[in-house]
Amino acid sequence: MGTTTFGREGENLAKVYLEKKGYKFLDRNFKRIHGEVDLIMMDGDVIVFVEVKSRHNRKYGDPIEAVNKYKQKHIRYCANLYLSSHRITDQSVRFDVVEVLASAGRAVRYRHTRNAF
């Protein structure tokens, strides 16, 4: 499985994981020239912009470590564009990271960091 396919599958798994926790799905892969938001969900009355990081193992560290300041800046930029393009004002927002660890023969493990940045 290629990295793009694996990443997409990780996003699918994260979406289902969050829906089981009561989140409502709004959108996915909201792309603009300077970035992308993987998942956009509602948690009660809060819009949650979710970065999903999928890994087979922790060989290169925890997946959340890949969400550096540069990546955060681009996610925030896309989130603001999403809000303005949907004419959303006066709405609470949050930025979460969902780590998906999936390797052959093992159960999928999740780590959800609310208010990650």
Short mmCIF file of C-alpha atoms in Angstrom, two decimals:
data_model
loop_
_atom_site.label_atom_id
_atom_site.label_comp_id
_atom_site.label_asym_id
_atom_site.label_seq_id
_atom_site.Cartn_x
_atom_site.Cartn_y
_atom_site.Cartn_z
CA MET A 1 0.00 0.00 0.00
CA GLY A 2 1.44 3.38 -1.03
CA THR A 3 1.75 6.29 1.36
CA THR A 4 -1.14 8.20 -0.25
CA THR A 5 -3.44 5.18 0.00
CA PHE A 6 -2.29 4.50 3.56
CA GLY A 7 -2.87 8.13 4.51
CA ARG A 8 -6.35 8.10 2.98
CA GLU A 9 -7.19 4.90 4.87
CA GLY A 10 -5.93 6.51 8.08
CA GLU A 11 -8.28 9.44 7.46
CA ASN A 12 -11.18 7.03 6.93
CA LEU A 13 -10.35 5.23 10.19
CA ALA A 14 -10.04 8.53 12.08
CA LYS A 15 -13.40 9.72 10.71
CA VAL A 16 -15.16 6.57 11.91
CA TYR A 17 -13.32 6.77 15.26
CA LEU A 18 -14.51 10.34 15.82
CA GLU A 19 -18.06 9.58 14.69
CA LYS A 20 -18.19 6.79 17.27
CA LYS A 21 -17.23 9.42 19.86
CA GLY A 22 -20.23 11.52 18.80
CA TYR A 23 -18.60 13.90 16.34
CA LYS A 24 -20.53 14.90 13.21
CA PHE A 25 -18.77 14.88 9.84
CA LEU A 26 -18.73 18.13 7.84
CA ASP A 27 -16.00 17.86 5.21
CA ARG A 28 -12.69 16.25 4.32
CA ASN A 29 -9.55 17.13 2.40
CA PHE A 30 -10.33 20.84 2.21
CA LYS A 31 -7.40 21.93 0.00
CA ARG A 32 -6.08 25.33 -0.87
CA ILE A 33 -2.83 26.44 -2.43
CA HIS A 34 -0.97 26.57 0.89
CA GLY A 35 -2.33 23.53 2.67
CA GLU A 36 -5.09 21.12 3.49
CA VAL A 37 -7.33 20.15 6.37
CA ASP A 38 -7.84 16.38 6.56
CA LEU A 39 -11.18 16.30 8.39
CA ILE A 40 -13.65 18.93 9.49
CA MET A 41 -16.01 17.73 12.22
CA MET A 42 -18.49 19.13 14.73
CA ASP A 43 -18.08 18.36 18.42
CA GLY A 44 -21.26 19.76 19.92
CA ASP A 45 -21.25 23.39 18.79
CA VAL A 46 -17.50 23.50 18.06
CA ILE A 47 -16.05 23.13 14.57
CA VAL A 48 -13.00 20.87 14.81
CA PHE A 49 -10.26 20.97 12.19
CA VAL A 50 -8.52 17.61 12.39
CA GLU A 51 -5.04 16.69 11.19
CA VAL A 52 -4.68 12.93 10.81
CA LYS A 53 -1.25 11.34 11.04
CA SER A 54 -1.02 7.66 10.14
CA ARG A 55 2.00 5.47 10.76
CA HIS A 56 2.90 1.80 10.64
CA ASN A 57 5.19 2.22 13.67
CA ARG A 58 6.97 4.83 15.76
CA LYS A 59 10.34 4.35 14.08
CA TYR A 60 10.51 8.05 13.27
CA GLY A 61 8.84 9.23 16.48
CA ASP A 62 5.25 9.85 17.43
CA PRO A 63 3.05 10.87 14.49
CA ILE A 64 2.03 14.12 16.21
CA GLU A 65 5.66 15.29 16.01
CA ALA A 66 5.13 15.76 12.25
CA VAL A 67 2.59 18.50 12.98
CA ASN A 68 5.21 21.21 13.40
CA LYS A 69 4.71 24.99 13.55
CA TYR A 70 4.93 25.24 9.75
CA LYS A 71 2.20 22.62 9.28
CA GLN A 72 0.06 24.24 11.98
CA LYS A 73 0.30 27.61 10.21
CA HIS A 74 -0.98 26.10 6.96
CA ILE A 75 -3.81 24.25 8.69
CA ARG A 76 -4.91 27.47 10.40
CA TYR A 77 -4.78 29.28 7.06
CA CYS A 78 -7.00 26.65 5.42
CA ALA A 79 -9.35 26.66 8.40
CA ASN A 80 -9.83 30.42 8.06
CA LEU A 81 -10.53 30.01 4.34
CA TYR A 82 -13.05 27.27 5.09
CA LEU A 83 -14.84 29.47 7.61
CA SER A 84 -14.95 32.49 5.29
CA SER A 85 -15.99 30.46 2.22
CA HIS A 86 -18.90 29.01 4.23
CA ARG A 87 -19.72 32.43 5.73
CA ILE A 88 -19.19 31.11 9.23
CA THR A 89 -18.62 33.74 11.90
CA ASP A 90 -18.97 33.71 15.67
CA GLN A 91 -18.27 29.98 15.82
CA SER A 92 -15.95 28.27 18.27
CA VAL A 93 -13.21 26.28 16.57
CA ARG A 94 -10.58 23.83 17.72
CA PHE A 95 -7.56 22.12 16.17
CA ASP A 96 -7.11 18.43 16.98
CA VAL A 97 -4.67 15.74 15.89
CA VAL A 98 -5.66 12.10 15.56
CA GLU A 99 -2.78 9.65 15.36
CA VAL A 100 -3.53 6.32 13.71
CA LEU A 101 -1.06 3.47 14.27
CA ALA A 102 -1.90 0.58 11.97
CA SER A 103 0.38 -2.32 11.15
CA ALA A 104 -0.33 -5.73 9.67
CA GLY A 105 -1.64 -8.28 12.13
CA ARG A 106 -2.23 -5.76 14.93
CA ALA A 107 -5.26 -3.87 16.13
CA VAL A 108 -5.41 -0.24 15.04
CA ARG A 109 -4.46 2.18 17.83
CA TYR A 110 -5.62 5.76 18.08
CA ARG A 111 -4.44 8.76 20.05
CA HIS A 112 -6.65 11.83 19.93
CA THR A 113 -5.15 15.13 21.08
CA ARG A 114 -7.78 17.82 21.54
CA ASN A 115 -6.64 21.44 21.26
CA ALA A 116 -3.33 20.21 19.85
CA PHE A 117 -2.38 23.72 18.75
#
